[in-house]
Short mmCIF file of C-alpha atoms in Angstrom, two decimals:
data_model
loop_
_atom_site.label_atom_id
_atom_site.label_comp_id
_atom_site.label_asym_id
_atom_site.label_seq_id
_atom_site.Cartn_x
_atom_site.Cartn_y
_atom_site.Cartn_z
CA GLN A 1 129.17 133.98 71.63
CA VAL A 2 130.57 130.87 69.85
CA GLN A 3 128.86 129.98 66.56
CA LEU A 4 129.44 127.61 63.87
CA VAL A 5 126.82 127.29 61.30
CA GLU A 6 127.04 124.35 58.59
CA SER A 7 125.42 124.23 55.09
CA GLY A 8 125.63 122.46 52.01
CA GLY A 9 124.12 119.17 52.90
CA GLY A 10 121.66 117.53 50.68
CA SER A 11 120.68 114.44 48.75
CA VAL A 12 122.68 112.79 46.21
CA GLN A 13 123.12 109.53 44.36
CA ALA A 14 126.39 107.27 44.89
CA GLY A 15 129.10 108.37 43.11
CA GLY A 16 128.47 112.14 43.42
CA SER A 17 129.77 115.23 45.11
CA LEU A 18 128.85 117.63 48.04
CA ARG A 19 130.73 120.58 49.43
CA LEU A 20 130.01 121.37 53.22
CA SER A 21 130.72 124.66 54.39
CA CYS A 22 131.03 125.77 58.17
CA ALA A 23 130.54 129.56 58.79
CA ALA A 24 132.07 130.88 62.15
CA SER A 25 131.48 133.97 63.92
CA GLU A 26 134.34 136.43 63.84
CA TYR A 27 134.80 135.86 67.42
CA THR A 28 134.83 132.13 67.10
CA TYR A 29 137.43 132.13 64.31
CA ARG A 30 139.71 134.54 65.35
CA THR A 31 139.90 133.08 68.88
CA TYR A 32 139.70 129.58 67.55
CA SER A 33 141.75 129.69 64.31
CA SER A 34 144.65 128.71 66.49
CA TYR A 35 142.98 125.39 67.31
CA CYS A 36 141.91 122.30 65.38
CA MET A 37 138.66 122.37 63.56
CA GLY A 38 136.81 119.49 61.93
CA TRP A 39 133.83 117.44 60.33
CA PHE A 40 132.10 114.88 62.29
CA ARG A 41 129.19 112.63 61.34
CA GLN A 42 126.40 110.64 62.97
CA ALA A 43 124.13 108.14 61.57
CA PRO A 44 121.22 106.97 63.26
CA GLY A 45 121.87 104.42 65.73
CA LYS A 46 125.60 105.04 65.70
CA GLU A 47 127.96 106.89 67.66
CA ARG A 48 129.35 110.35 66.37
CA GLU A 49 132.51 109.77 64.53
CA GLY A 50 135.69 111.88 63.19
CA VAL A 51 135.74 112.31 59.84
CA ALA A 52 138.44 114.93 58.70
CA VAL A 53 140.23 117.67 60.82
CA ILE A 54 142.64 120.64 60.01
CA CYS A 55 144.81 121.88 62.57
CA PRO A 56 146.78 125.21 62.31
CA ALA A 57 150.26 123.72 62.95
CA GLY A 58 151.78 123.15 59.62
CA ARG A 59 148.17 122.92 58.26
CA SER A 60 148.09 119.42 59.25
CA THR A 61 145.00 117.45 58.31
CA TYR A 62 143.57 114.17 59.50
CA TYR A 63 141.11 111.92 58.12
CA ALA A 64 139.17 108.79 59.07
CA ASP A 65 140.31 105.72 56.92
CA SER A 66 136.67 105.46 55.29
CA VAL A 67 137.15 108.99 53.55
CA LYS A 68 140.83 109.02 52.84
CA GLY A 69 141.06 109.84 48.95
CA ARG A 70 137.65 110.85 48.79
CA PHE A 71 136.88 113.76 51.13
CA THR A 72 139.28 117.01 51.49
CA ILE A 73 139.03 119.46 54.37
CA SER A 74 140.07 123.12 53.89
CA ARG A 75 139.82 126.45 55.63
CA ASP A 76 139.61 129.84 54.38
CA ASN A 77 140.63 132.29 56.80
CA ALA A 78 139.85 135.38 54.97
CA LYS A 79 136.07 134.15 54.89
CA ASP A 80 136.15 132.58 58.42
CA THR A 81 134.83 129.41 56.87
CA LEU A 82 135.48 125.43 56.99
CA TYR A 83 134.95 123.44 54.29
CA LEU A 84 134.51 119.66 53.37
CA GLN A 85 134.65 118.59 49.74
CA MET A 86 133.05 115.15 49.56
CA ASN A 87 133.70 113.24 46.18
CA SER A 88 132.64 109.62 45.03
CA LEU A 89 130.08 109.34 47.88
CA LYS A 90 128.53 106.27 49.04
CA PRO A 91 125.61 105.21 50.94
CA ALA A 92 127.44 104.57 54.00
CA ASP A 93 128.32 108.03 54.03
CA THR A 94 124.83 108.99 54.79
CA ALA A 95 124.58 111.03 58.13
CA MET A 96 124.17 114.30 59.78
CA TYR A 97 127.36 116.28 59.45
CA TYR A 98 128.63 118.51 62.20
CA CYS A 99 131.40 121.16 62.36
CA ALA A 100 133.31 121.47 65.64
CA ALA A 101 136.37 123.49 66.83
CA ASP A 102 138.66 123.69 69.87
CA SER A 103 139.98 120.19 70.50
CA THR A 104 141.41 119.44 73.90
CA GLY A 105 142.58 115.85 73.09
CA TRP A 106 142.81 113.71 70.09
CA VAL A 107 141.57 115.42 67.14
CA LEU A 108 139.33 112.82 65.43
CA ASP A 109 137.71 112.06 68.94
CA PRO A 110 134.43 114.05 69.04
CA LYS A 111 134.37 114.04 72.76
CA SER A 112 137.39 116.33 72.88
CA TYR A 113 135.58 119.32 71.17
CA ASN A 114 134.05 122.11 73.17
CA TYR A 115 132.03 123.76 70.36
CA TRP A 116 129.67 122.41 67.71
CA GLY A 117 127.35 123.38 65.06
CA GLN A 118 123.67 122.27 64.55
CA GLY A 119 124.50 119.83 61.66
CA THR A 120 123.65 119.46 57.98
CA GLN A 121 122.09 116.27 56.58
CA VAL A 122 123.81 114.29 53.74
CA THR A 123 121.91 111.45 52.27
CA VAL A 124 123.50 109.30 49.67
CA SER A 125 121.27 106.93 47.60
CA SER A 126 122.39 103.91 45.81
#
């Protein structure tokens, strides 16, 4: 059973910080720890977009231009958990954030992922 469960969302003022977590079931993580895992977001009326991805090969990371220098993705293999540290948050970062695993294409393209969590809401007020 593939399970990804996000947490850590909330409401903050612009300039604030949040850390999102994505807990993977052991089956999920042990199986898919060899694949890329990432964070995606979707704002109302907009398409889902890639935010940050981490891949096992060389621990490569990929970021959307809009979050570079502000967000940091990481993974803790011992805890089977993926993280997204978000600093200097802006109102434009307001969205539902999703964790995903097992990319079969371009790592920042949400269409290339097979497994998704239910999402956690992030709201940034000005």
